[in-house]
């Protein structure tokens, strides 16, 4: 689904790191309890959407 | 001279540390197996049956070792900590009895059907048995967590004639920390199982064996782990706040701060060399600002230190601090693995990235280490109390000479080493042998409800009752 050239890979890796870090900071309550709950719901729903949209069984082997 | 209280505590620490590994695996695997059997019944995809049968063997072994090593703990309460049993028995006794009853009647009762009934009972009853075993493990853990949480945050009792008398059972069972510690422990068990499953799958992929089984294991394991670790860090933070309220000295020790109010903004320490006697750190290495951000959720927040607690009520900072850092460090790593798994899913490289697969292999036992570290935080952080604020650990030990404790400790180390060796030998043998070929196929029904209906046998289909 995502391009594999080197620059794009680095950019996507950094983006994943930032998004992951933000989710972690949010879920542990740095921005307050309500945002932590919202963050957790978004994280879980987004993960489930990814599992649905990109079922790993269909990945190239 | 040997201090009996130190050896009694070392013995209990050793036996309970060994024990907790196996219930953690069996609680996690029991629920995993129930989901997998449900998926098999729903989809009729043989791969789920293959996964079920493979992990059933390892579940059975961990269940067996867990039961045997758990019984020892009940005896230790009476033999090693008789004063504790005498004083706290009215509150703790019934909860442990309920745990044993749940374990024996619900889990052990249905375990026989789960292990040996696949070809002897119908699919509906077998699935029901698996679910009952899973429910049994969860209920059993609930009672133990209730008992332990009561020791952390005692409630619903009063002292009468030197003994604790229960005045409100609901407050004893649903004590202030139980509601937060219970889901935290459940998540720890589920995460342990998820990383075991994905780690074994990753190992097969790296070796190019049992590819269909391995792909499904990695896909399921990482999916469960990603969702669960999100929930776990959320619960962990809520629990942190609760314990900071009820057991401030534990959390002060866990953060490695001594001053009554730390500097602002406070760093987050990763390495310290504490000097307990002089209430200071000889060495402290951390990340600036992060302590305030993580612990007070403010850029300028100050963190209270362990000097707020009188020296005779302080836990040993080094033990609590490094246990907490181990648990938290593993949690961060698990979260990173979850994010990485989503990333690889999107790229379509979940099964081909050797670096990621090796990471999963190395992470296979991480749930066990994190759980152990978490329990060390809970138990060493509660010291010097065995029942927080009510009974000191040193006053709870039986009047038994140190050499008696030492001899049984040596015996436990020898016997448990054999248990561990046998468990590892057979578990690794099962993993090396790989999943069994499944010769029984069933038609996909497309719905769990239909799948749970009794089979109508077709003469062209292999018979499965």
Short mmCIF file of C-alpha atoms in Angstrom, two decimals:
data_model
loop_
_atom_site.label_atom_id
_atom_site.label_comp_id
_atom_site.label_asym_id
_atom_site.label_seq_id
_atom_site.Cartn_x
_atom_site.Cartn_y
_atom_site.Cartn_z
CA UNK A 1 0.00 0.00 0.00
CA UNK A 2 2.87 2.35 0.66
CA UNK A 3 5.79 3.14 -1.64
CA UNK A 4 9.04 1.48 -0.75
CA UNK A 5 11.68 3.88 -1.97
CA UNK A 6 14.26 4.87 0.61
CA UNK A 7 13.25 8.50 1.25
CA UNK A 8 9.58 7.63 1.51
CA UNK A 9 10.45 4.79 3.89
CA UNK A 10 12.41 7.11 6.17
CA UNK A 11 9.61 9.71 6.08
CA UNK A 12 6.96 7.09 6.87
CA UNK A 13 9.14 5.66 9.65
CA UNK A 14 9.52 9.08 11.26
CA UNK A 15 5.79 9.70 10.85
CA UNK A 16 5.00 6.34 12.46
CA UNK A 17 7.38 7.17 15.33
CA UNK A 18 5.77 10.56 15.93
CA UNK A 19 2.22 9.22 15.67
CA UNK A 20 3.07 6.29 17.94
CA UNK A 21 4.77 8.58 20.46
CA UNK A 22 1.82 10.97 20.46
CA UNK A 23 -0.62 8.14 21.02
CA UNK A 24 1.52 6.80 23.86
CA UNK A 25 1.80 10.21 25.55
CA UNK A 26 -1.92 10.77 25.12
CA UNK A 27 -3.01 7.34 26.36
CA UNK A 28 -0.90 7.58 29.54
CA UNK A 29 -2.83 10.75 30.36
CA UNK A 30 -0.31 13.53 29.65
CA UNK A 31 -3.06 15.64 28.06
CA UNK A 32 -5.71 14.78 30.66
CA UNK A 33 -8.04 11.87 31.33
CA UNK A 34 -10.73 12.77 28.80
CA UNK A 35 -8.22 13.06 25.97
CA UNK A 36 -6.61 9.83 27.16
CA UNK A 37 -9.95 8.02 26.80
CA UNK A 38 -10.53 9.58 23.38
CA UNK A 39 -6.96 8.69 22.37
CA UNK A 40 -7.41 5.10 23.49
CA UNK A 41 -10.67 4.73 21.57
CA UNK A 42 -9.11 6.27 18.45
CA UNK A 43 -6.05 4.01 18.80
CA UNK A 44 -8.13 0.86 19.17
CA UNK A 45 -10.55 1.78 16.37
CA UNK A 46 -7.71 2.78 14.01
CA UNK A 47 -5.90 -0.49 14.78
CA UNK A 48 -9.05 -2.49 14.06
CA UNK A 49 -9.57 -0.55 10.80
CA UNK A 50 -6.00 -1.35 9.75
CA UNK A 51 -6.48 -5.03 10.61
CA UNK A 52 -9.65 -4.97 8.50
CA UNK A 53 -8.26 -2.99 5.57
CA UNK A 54 -4.85 -4.64 5.48
CA UNK A 55 -5.42 -8.24 6.53
CA UNK A 56 -1.97 -9.65 7.01
CA UNK A 57 -2.94 -12.97 5.45
CA UNK A 58 -3.08 -11.25 2.08
CA UNK A 59 0.40 -9.78 2.35
CA UNK A 60 3.08 -10.89 -0.12
CA UNK A 61 5.13 -13.84 1.09
CA UNK B 1 22.98 -15.84 62.32
CA UNK B 2 20.27 -16.30 59.73
CA UNK B 3 17.37 -13.92 60.11
CA UNK B 4 14.24 -16.11 59.84
CA UNK B 5 12.13 -13.27 58.49
CA UNK B 6 14.55 -12.62 55.62
CA UNK B 7 14.73 -16.29 54.65
CA UNK B 8 10.95 -16.75 55.03
CA UNK B 9 10.41 -13.77 52.73
CA UNK B 10 13.04 -15.01 50.27
CA UNK B 11 11.31 -18.39 50.20
CA UNK B 12 7.90 -16.86 49.58
CA UNK B 13 9.33 -14.48 46.98
CA UNK B 14 10.94 -17.41 45.15
CA UNK B 15 7.90 -19.68 45.22
CA UNK B 16 5.39 -16.99 44.29
CA UNK B 17 7.64 -15.62 41.52
CA UNK B 18 7.91 -19.08 40.05
CA UNK B 19 4.19 -19.70 40.43
CA UNK B 20 2.93 -16.47 38.84
CA UNK B 21 4.60 -17.28 35.51
CA UNK B 22 2.27 -20.21 34.88
CA UNK B 23 -1.13 -18.73 35.78
CA UNK B 24 -0.19 -15.72 33.66
CA UNK B 25 0.38 -18.01 30.68
CA UNK B 26 -2.70 -20.12 31.36
CA UNK B 27 -5.05 -17.16 31.94
CA UNK B 28 -3.91 -15.59 28.68
CA UNK B 29 -3.90 -18.80 26.68
CA UNK B 30 -7.31 -19.95 27.99
CA UNK B 31 -9.04 -16.85 26.63
CA UNK B 32 -6.98 -17.05 23.44
CA UNK B 33 -8.04 -20.67 22.95
CA UNK B 34 -11.70 -19.78 23.51
CA UNK B 35 -11.45 -17.10 20.80
CA UNK B 36 -9.62 -19.45 18.45
CA UNK B 37 -12.13 -22.26 18.91
CA UNK B 38 -14.94 -19.76 18.36
CA UNK B 39 -13.26 -18.64 15.13
CA UNK B 40 -12.86 -22.24 14.05
CA UNK B 41 -16.51 -22.99 14.68
CA UNK B 42 -17.53 -19.85 12.82
CA UNK B 43 -15.24 -20.13 9.79
CA UNK B 44 -14.46 -23.87 9.73
CA UNK B 45 -10.95 -22.88 8.68
CA UNK B 46 -8.71 -25.77 9.72
CA UNK B 47 -5.87 -23.40 10.56
CA UNK B 48 -7.75 -22.29 13.67
CA UNK B 49 -8.12 -25.88 14.79
CA UNK B 50 -4.41 -26.39 14.19
CA UNK B 51 -3.58 -23.33 16.31
CA UNK B 52 -6.02 -24.47 18.98
CA UNK B 53 -4.53 -27.95 19.24
CA UNK B 54 -0.97 -26.63 19.26
CA UNK B 55 -1.49 -24.13 22.09
CA UNK B 56 -3.77 -26.49 24.03
CA UNK B 57 -0.74 -28.64 24.87
CA UNK B 58 1.27 -25.73 26.21
CA UNK B 59 -1.79 -24.42 28.08
CA UNK B 60 -2.25 -27.83 29.75
CA UNK B 61 1.36 -27.91 30.92
CA UNK B 62 1.29 -24.38 32.29
CA UNK B 63 -2.04 -25.08 34.00
CA UNK B 64 -0.60 -28.18 35.68
CA UNK B 65 2.56 -26.48 36.93
CA UNK B 66 0.50 -23.47 38.04
CA UNK B 67 -1.84 -25.59 40.16
CA UNK B 68 0.95 -27.57 41.80
CA UNK B 69 3.05 -24.51 42.65
CA UNK B 70 -0.02 -22.56 43.77
CA UNK B 71 -0.98 -25.10 46.42
CA UNK B 72 2.42 -24.63 48.05
CA UNK B 73 1.65 -20.95 48.62
CA UNK B 74 -1.43 -21.74 50.72
CA UNK B 75 0.71 -23.87 53.00
CA UNK B 76 3.35 -21.17 53.23
CA UNK B 77 0.79 -18.73 54.60
CA UNK B 78 0.24 -21.03 57.56
CA UNK B 79 3.73 -22.44 57.99
CA UNK B 80 5.95 -19.46 57.21
CA UNK B 81 3.65 -16.58 58.09
CA UNK B 82 1.53 -17.96 60.93
CA UNK B 83 1.05 -14.56 62.56
CA UNK B 84 -0.28 -13.20 59.29
CA UNK B 85 -2.62 -16.19 58.95
CA UNK B 86 -3.78 -15.77 62.53
CA UNK B 87 -4.44 -12.04 62.30
CA UNK B 88 -5.67 -11.74 58.73
CA UNK B 89 -7.16 -15.22 58.29
CA UNK B 90 -10.79 -14.10 58.70
CA UNK B 91 -10.45 -11.80 55.70
CA UNK B 92 -7.90 -13.59 53.53
CA UNK B 93 -8.96 -17.20 54.20
CA UNK B 94 -12.39 -17.18 52.52
CA UNK B 95 -11.05 -15.36 49.45
CA UNK B 96 -8.28 -17.91 48.96
CA UNK B 97 -10.78 -20.70 49.55
CA UNK B 98 -13.02 -19.23 46.86
CA UNK B 99 -10.04 -19.07 44.51
CA UNK B 100 -9.25 -22.73 45.11
CA UNK B 101 -12.90 -23.73 44.69
CA UNK B 102 -13.15 -21.80 41.42
CA UNK B 103 -9.91 -23.31 40.19
CA UNK B 104 -10.85 -26.86 41.07
CA UNK B 105 -14.54 -26.96 40.26
CA UNK B 106 -14.79 -24.74 37.23
CA UNK B 107 -11.36 -24.92 35.63
CA UNK B 108 -10.29 -28.44 36.50
CA UNK B 109 -13.81 -29.82 35.92
CA UNK B 110 -14.05 -28.60 32.36
CA UNK B 111 -10.34 -29.01 31.66
CA UNK B 112 -10.83 -32.74 31.14
CA UNK B 113 -13.40 -32.10 28.40
CA UNK B 114 -11.21 -29.40 26.89
CA UNK B 115 -8.12 -31.61 26.77
CA UNK B 116 -9.56 -35.00 25.92
CA UNK B 117 -13.05 -34.34 24.64
CA UNK B 118 -12.43 -33.05 21.15
CA UNK B 119 -13.52 -36.34 19.58
CA UNK B 120 -15.77 -37.45 22.41
CA UNK B 121 -18.26 -34.64 22.83
CA UNK B 122 -20.03 -32.39 20.36
CA UNK B 123 -18.47 -29.11 19.23
CA UNK B 124 -20.99 -27.11 21.24
CA UNK B 125 -20.09 -28.79 24.52
CA UNK B 126 -16.38 -28.64 23.75
CA UNK B 127 -16.52 -24.93 23.01
CA UNK B 128 -18.57 -24.46 26.18
CA UNK B 129 -15.90 -26.34 28.15
CA UNK B 130 -13.15 -24.14 26.70
CA UNK B 131 -15.13 -21.02 27.60
CA UNK B 132 -15.75 -22.32 31.12
CA UNK B 133 -12.04 -22.98 31.60
CA UNK B 134 -11.31 -19.44 30.39
CA UNK B 135 -13.97 -18.00 32.72
CA UNK B 136 -12.59 -20.16 35.54
CA UNK B 137 -9.08 -18.80 35.10
CA UNK B 138 -10.43 -15.24 35.15
CA UNK B 139 -12.60 -15.84 38.24
CA UNK B 140 -9.78 -17.59 39.99
CA UNK B 141 -7.48 -14.65 39.29
CA UNK B 142 -10.18 -12.25 40.48
CA UNK B 143 -10.24 -13.83 43.93
CA UNK B 144 -6.48 -13.84 44.26
CA UNK B 145 -6.29 -10.23 43.07
CA UNK B 146 -9.00 -9.37 45.54
CA UNK B 147 -7.01 -10.92 48.39
CA UNK B 148 -3.76 -9.29 47.32
CA UNK B 149 -5.39 -5.93 46.65
CA UNK B 150 -6.92 -6.06 50.11
CA UNK B 151 -3.39 -6.45 51.49
CA UNK B 152 -2.39 -3.35 49.49
CA UNK B 153 -5.47 -1.26 50.34
CA UNK B 154 -7.23 -2.95 53.27
CA UNK B 155 -10.85 -2.03 53.83
CA UNK B 156 -13.98 -3.38 55.52
CA UNK B 157 -12.26 -4.76 58.65
CA UNK B 158 -11.67 -3.74 62.23
CA UNK B 159 -9.15 -4.88 64.86
CA UNK B 160 -10.76 -6.83 67.70
CA UNK B 161 -8.68 -8.64 70.32
CA UNK B 162 -5.58 -8.61 68.14
CA UNK B 163 -7.34 -10.06 65.11
CA UNK B 164 -8.92 -8.52 62.07
CA UNK B 165 -12.66 -9.01 61.94
CA UNK B 166 -14.58 -8.45 58.75
CA UNK B 167 -17.30 -5.84 59.14
CA UNK B 168 -18.21 -5.48 55.46
CA UNK B 169 -17.42 -8.24 52.98
CA UNK B 170 -18.21 -6.11 49.94
CA UNK B 171 -15.59 -3.58 51.01
CA UNK B 172 -13.10 -6.36 51.65
CA UNK B 173 -13.60 -7.94 48.22
CA UNK B 174 -14.14 -4.75 46.20
CA UNK B 175 -11.38 -2.87 47.99
CA UNK B 176 -10.09 0.45 46.59
CA UNK B 177 -7.32 -0.93 44.36
CA UNK B 178 -8.97 -4.18 43.17
CA UNK B 179 -11.03 -2.65 40.37
CA UNK B 180 -7.88 -1.21 38.79
CA UNK B 181 -5.40 -3.98 39.53
CA UNK B 182 -7.67 -6.74 38.22
CA UNK B 183 -7.97 -5.53 34.60
CA UNK B 184 -4.26 -4.59 34.69
CA UNK B 185 -3.41 -8.20 35.53
CA UNK B 186 -5.83 -9.59 32.94
CA UNK B 187 -4.25 -7.42 30.27
CA UNK B 188 -0.80 -8.59 31.39
CA UNK B 189 -1.89 -12.22 30.96
CA UNK B 190 -3.49 -11.57 27.54
CA UNK B 191 -0.39 -9.69 26.39
CA UNK B 192 1.81 -12.54 27.58
CA UNK B 193 -0.20 -15.00 25.49
CA UNK B 194 -0.23 -12.67 22.47
CA UNK B 195 3.54 -12.31 22.46
CA UNK B 196 4.02 -16.06 22.99
CA UNK B 197 1.80 -16.81 20.00
CA UNK B 198 3.35 -14.20 17.71
CA UNK B 199 6.89 -15.11 18.81
CA UNK B 200 6.45 -18.78 17.98
CA UNK B 201 4.82 -17.87 14.65
CA UNK B 202 7.72 -15.54 13.85
CA UNK B 203 10.20 -18.33 14.63
CA UNK B 204 8.50 -20.65 12.15
CA UNK B 205 8.45 -17.92 9.49
CA UNK B 206 12.17 -17.29 9.95
CA UNK B 207 12.82 -21.00 9.55
CA UNK B 208 10.44 -21.27 6.61
CA UNK B 209 8.30 -23.95 8.27
CA UNK B 210 4.54 -24.35 8.83
CA UNK B 211 3.99 -21.12 6.92
CA UNK B 212 0.18 -20.98 7.00
CA UNK B 213 0.14 -21.64 10.74
CA UNK B 214 2.94 -19.17 11.31
CA UNK B 215 1.35 -16.37 9.28
CA UNK B 216 -1.95 -16.72 11.10
CA UNK B 217 -0.16 -16.83 14.48
CA UNK B 218 1.85 -13.68 13.76
CA UNK B 219 -1.22 -11.89 12.35
CA UNK B 220 -3.41 -12.80 15.35
CA UNK B 221 -0.71 -12.33 17.98
CA UNK B 222 0.35 -8.88 16.81
CA UNK B 223 -3.27 -7.76 16.32
CA UNK B 224 -4.23 -8.77 19.85
CA UNK B 225 -1.01 -7.32 21.28
CA UNK B 226 -1.50 -3.95 19.57
CA UNK B 227 -5.00 -3.41 20.93
CA UNK B 228 -4.18 -4.84 24.35
CA UNK B 229 -1.06 -2.77 24.96
CA UNK B 230 -3.03 0.41 24.25
CA UNK B 231 -5.57 -0.59 26.89
CA UNK B 232 -2.80 -1.72 29.24
CA UNK B 233 -0.87 1.57 29.28
CA UNK B 234 -4.15 3.42 29.86
CA UNK B 235 -5.04 1.15 32.79
CA UNK B 236 -1.47 1.38 34.08
CA UNK B 237 -1.70 5.15 34.28
CA UNK B 238 -5.05 5.00 36.09
CA UNK B 239 -3.61 2.43 38.51
CA UNK B 240 -0.54 4.62 39.03
CA UNK B 241 -2.77 7.50 40.15
CA UNK B 242 -4.73 5.20 42.47
CA UNK B 243 -1.63 3.77 44.10
CA UNK B 244 -0.10 7.24 44.44
CA UNK B 245 -3.16 8.12 46.49
CA UNK B 246 -3.21 5.00 48.67
CA UNK B 247 0.47 4.00 48.76
CA UNK B 248 2.51 7.17 48.11
CA UNK B 249 5.80 5.70 49.36
CA UNK B 250 5.59 2.89 46.80
CA UNK B 251 5.25 5.27 43.89
CA UNK B 252 7.86 7.67 45.31
CA UNK B 253 10.30 4.77 45.41
CA UNK B 254 9.24 3.73 41.91
CA UNK B 255 10.24 7.16 40.59
CA UNK B 256 13.61 7.30 42.31
CA UNK B 257 13.08 10.70 43.95
CA UNK B 258 14.24 11.46 47.51
CA UNK B 259 13.59 15.19 48.12
CA UNK B 260 10.26 16.13 49.67
CA UNK B 261 9.65 18.15 46.51
CA UNK B 262 11.80 17.47 43.48
CA UNK B 263 13.22 20.14 41.21
CA UNK B 264 10.91 21.74 38.64
CA UNK B 265 10.73 20.59 35.91
CA UNK B 266 11.57 17.10 37.17
CA UNK B 267 13.60 14.65 35.10
CA UNK B 268 12.53 11.07 34.50
CA UNK B 269 15.24 8.80 35.85
CA UNK B 270 16.21 5.60 34.05
CA UNK B 271 19.29 4.74 36.11
CA UNK B 272 19.90 5.54 39.77
CA UNK B 273 22.24 4.32 42.48
CA UNK B 274 20.22 5.03 45.65
CA UNK B 275 21.77 5.64 49.06
CA UNK B 276 18.88 4.56 51.28
CA UNK B 277 20.61 5.47 54.55
CA UNK B 278 21.33 9.07 53.57
CA UNK B 279 18.15 9.40 51.50
CA UNK B 280 19.83 10.50 48.30
CA UNK B 281 20.91 9.13 44.93
CA UNK B 282 24.63 8.64 44.42
CA UNK B 283 24.05 8.54 40.67
CA UNK B 284 20.93 9.56 38.76
CA UNK B 285 20.63 9.54 34.97
CA UNK B 286 17.38 10.60 33.36
CA UNK B 287 15.65 12.62 30.69
CA UNK B 288 15.04 16.28 31.66
CA UNK B 289 11.43 17.49 31.83
CA UNK B 290 10.00 14.03 31.21
CA UNK B 291 9.33 13.37 34.92
CA UNK B 292 7.07 16.42 35.16
CA UNK B 293 5.35 15.61 31.86
CA UNK B 294 4.71 11.93 32.57
CA UNK B 295 4.07 12.03 36.31
CA UNK B 296 2.33 15.37 36.87
CA UNK B 297 1.06 15.92 33.32
CA UNK B 298 2.48 19.43 33.49
CA UNK B 299 5.71 20.98 32.20
CA UNK B 300 6.54 22.51 35.58
CA UNK B 301 5.15 19.87 37.95
CA UNK B 302 7.15 18.75 40.95
CA UNK B 303 7.33 15.14 42.07
CA UNK B 304 7.22 14.19 45.75
CA UNK B 305 10.13 12.08 47.01
CA UNK B 306 10.54 9.18 49.42
CA UNK B 307 11.85 11.45 52.21
CA UNK B 308 8.20 12.31 52.84
CA UNK B 309 7.90 8.85 54.38
CA UNK B 310 9.60 8.09 57.75
CA UNK B 311 12.69 5.87 57.25
CA UNK B 312 11.17 2.93 59.12
CA UNK B 313 8.23 2.90 56.70
CA UNK B 314 10.20 3.21 53.48
CA UNK B 315 10.46 0.37 50.95
CA UNK B 316 13.88 -0.37 49.47
CA UNK B 317 14.03 2.15 46.66
CA UNK B 318 16.37 0.26 44.33
CA UNK B 319 14.12 -2.81 44.17
CA UNK B 320 10.94 -0.87 43.52
CA UNK B 321 12.59 1.54 41.08
CA UNK B 322 14.22 -1.07 38.85
CA UNK B 323 11.18 -3.35 38.92
CA UNK B 324 9.03 -0.44 37.81
CA UNK B 325 11.50 0.60 35.12
CA UNK B 326 11.67 -2.98 33.82
CA UNK B 327 7.88 -3.22 33.61
CA UNK B 328 7.49 0.22 32.09
CA UNK B 329 10.39 -0.24 29.68
CA UNK B 330 8.87 -3.49 28.40
CA UNK B 331 5.47 -1.79 28.06
CA UNK B 332 7.03 0.95 25.90
CA UNK B 333 8.75 -1.70 23.81
CA UNK B 334 5.45 -3.60 23.42
CA UNK B 335 3.72 -0.42 22.32
CA UNK B 336 6.49 0.19 19.77
CA UNK B 337 6.08 -3.37 18.48
CA UNK B 338 2.33 -2.77 18.13
CA UNK B 339 2.93 0.39 16.09
CA UNK B 340 5.59 -1.40 14.02
CA UNK B 341 3.19 -4.26 13.33
CA UNK B 342 0.57 -1.81 12.00
CA UNK B 343 3.27 -0.21 9.86
CA UNK B 344 4.34 -3.58 8.43
CA UNK B 345 0.73 -4.56 7.83
CA UNK B 346 0.16 -1.42 5.79
CA UNK B 347 3.35 -2.07 3.83
CA UNK B 348 2.48 -5.74 3.38
CA UNK B 349 5.77 -6.82 4.96
CA UNK B 350 4.51 -8.31 8.21
CA UNK B 351 5.73 -11.80 7.29
CA UNK B 352 8.87 -10.92 5.37
CA UNK B 353 10.65 -8.31 7.47
CA UNK B 354 13.31 -10.46 9.12
CA UNK B 355 14.24 -7.71 11.55
CA UNK B 356 10.67 -7.43 12.78
CA UNK B 357 10.27 -11.19 12.96
CA UNK B 358 13.46 -11.50 15.00
CA UNK B 359 12.14 -8.74 17.27
CA UNK B 360 8.97 -10.80 17.81
CA UNK B 361 11.06 -13.86 18.61
CA UNK B 362 13.08 -11.94 21.20
CA UNK B 363 9.87 -10.49 22.60
CA UNK B 364 8.31 -13.95 23.09
CA UNK B 365 8.81 -14.05 26.90
CA UNK B 366 8.51 -10.28 27.43
CA UNK B 367 5.02 -10.56 28.91
CA UNK B 368 6.31 -12.90 31.59
CA UNK B 369 9.16 -10.54 32.52
CA UNK B 370 6.84 -7.53 32.59
CA UNK B 371 4.34 -9.37 34.79
CA UNK B 372 7.06 -10.47 37.20
CA UNK B 373 8.45 -6.95 37.34
CA UNK B 374 4.97 -5.54 37.96
CA UNK B 375 4.42 -7.93 40.85
CA UNK B 376 7.81 -6.97 42.31
CA UNK B 377 6.70 -3.33 42.22
CA UNK B 378 3.46 -4.26 44.01
CA UNK B 379 5.07 -6.46 46.65
CA UNK B 380 8.41 -4.77 47.35
CA UNK B 381 6.72 -1.37 47.21
CA UNK B 382 4.27 -2.41 49.94
CA UNK B 383 7.13 -3.12 52.37
CA UNK B 384 7.65 -2.92 55.27
CA UNK B 385 3.96 -3.82 55.49
CA UNK B 386 2.37 -7.16 54.70
CA UNK B 387 -1.04 -5.55 55.22
CA UNK B 388 -0.64 -1.90 54.39
CA UNK B 389 -0.61 0.25 57.52
CA UNK B 390 -1.82 -2.63 59.72
CA UNK B 391 0.72 -5.43 60.00
CA UNK B 392 4.44 -5.33 59.34
CA UNK B 393 5.99 -8.19 57.39
CA UNK B 394 8.59 -8.75 60.11
CA UNK B 395 5.76 -9.27 62.63
CA UNK B 396 3.93 -11.73 60.39
CA UNK B 397 6.59 -14.44 60.27
CA UNK B 398 6.18 -17.72 62.16
CA UNK B 399 8.46 -18.38 65.16
CA UNK B 400 10.46 -20.90 63.18
CA UNK B 401 14.29 -21.08 63.18
CA UNK B 402 16.08 -19.70 60.14
CA UNK B 403 17.68 -23.03 59.20
CA UNK B 404 14.23 -24.62 58.88
CA UNK B 405 13.22 -21.98 56.34
CA UNK B 406 16.57 -22.34 54.60
CA UNK B 407 16.26 -26.11 54.21
CA UNK B 408 12.79 -25.84 52.67
CA UNK B 409 13.99 -22.97 50.46
CA UNK B 410 16.78 -25.18 49.12
CA UNK B 411 14.27 -27.99 48.57
CA UNK B 412 11.94 -25.63 46.70
CA UNK B 413 14.78 -24.37 44.50
CA UNK B 414 15.74 -27.96 43.61
CA UNK B 415 12.19 -29.19 42.94
CA UNK B 416 11.11 -26.06 41.06
CA UNK B 417 14.24 -26.16 38.92
CA UNK B 418 13.15 -29.62 37.82
CA UNK B 419 9.63 -28.31 37.13
CA UNK B 420 11.04 -25.47 35.05
CA UNK B 421 13.44 -27.74 33.18
CA UNK B 422 10.62 -30.19 32.42
CA UNK B 423 8.26 -27.41 31.32
CA UNK B 424 10.86 -25.84 29.05
CA UNK B 425 11.93 -29.20 27.66
CA UNK B 426 8.40 -30.26 26.72
CA UNK B 427 7.30 -26.80 25.57
CA UNK B 428 10.34 -26.48 23.31
CA UNK B 429 9.78 -30.02 22.05
CA UNK B 430 6.20 -29.14 21.12
CA UNK B 431 7.44 -26.00 19.36
CA UNK B 432 10.20 -27.89 17.54
CA UNK B 433 7.78 -30.61 16.48
CA UNK B 434 5.40 -27.98 15.14
CA UNK B 435 1.64 -28.03 14.73
CA UNK B 436 -0.09 -31.29 13.92
CA UNK B 437 -1.62 -31.85 10.52
CA UNK B 438 -5.37 -31.57 10.79
CA UNK B 439 -7.18 -34.25 8.88
CA UNK B 440 -10.68 -33.24 9.89
CA UNK B 441 -12.37 -30.65 7.74
CA UNK B 442 -15.70 -29.04 8.37
CA UNK B 443 -17.84 -26.88 6.20
CA UNK B 444 -17.80 -23.15 6.81
CA UNK B 445 -21.11 -22.14 8.26
CA UNK B 446 -20.54 -18.40 8.18
CA UNK B 447 -22.07 -17.90 11.59
CA UNK B 448 -21.15 -18.96 15.08
CA UNK B 449 -24.79 -19.62 15.88
CA UNK B 450 -25.07 -22.11 13.02
CA UNK B 451 -21.71 -23.59 13.88
CA UNK B 452 -22.89 -24.31 17.38
CA UNK B 453 -25.84 -26.34 16.12
CA UNK B 454 -25.29 -30.10 16.19
CA UNK B 455 -23.58 -31.45 13.08
CA UNK B 456 -25.59 -33.05 10.32
CA UNK B 457 -23.22 -35.65 9.01
CA UNK B 458 -22.60 -35.86 5.31
CA UNK B 459 -21.40 -39.21 4.01
CA UNK B 460 -18.83 -37.46 1.79
CA UNK B 461 -17.27 -35.71 4.77
CA UNK B 462 -14.92 -37.20 7.40
CA UNK B 463 -16.85 -37.98 10.54
CA UNK B 464 -16.44 -35.60 13.44
CA UNK B 465 -18.66 -35.79 16.44
#
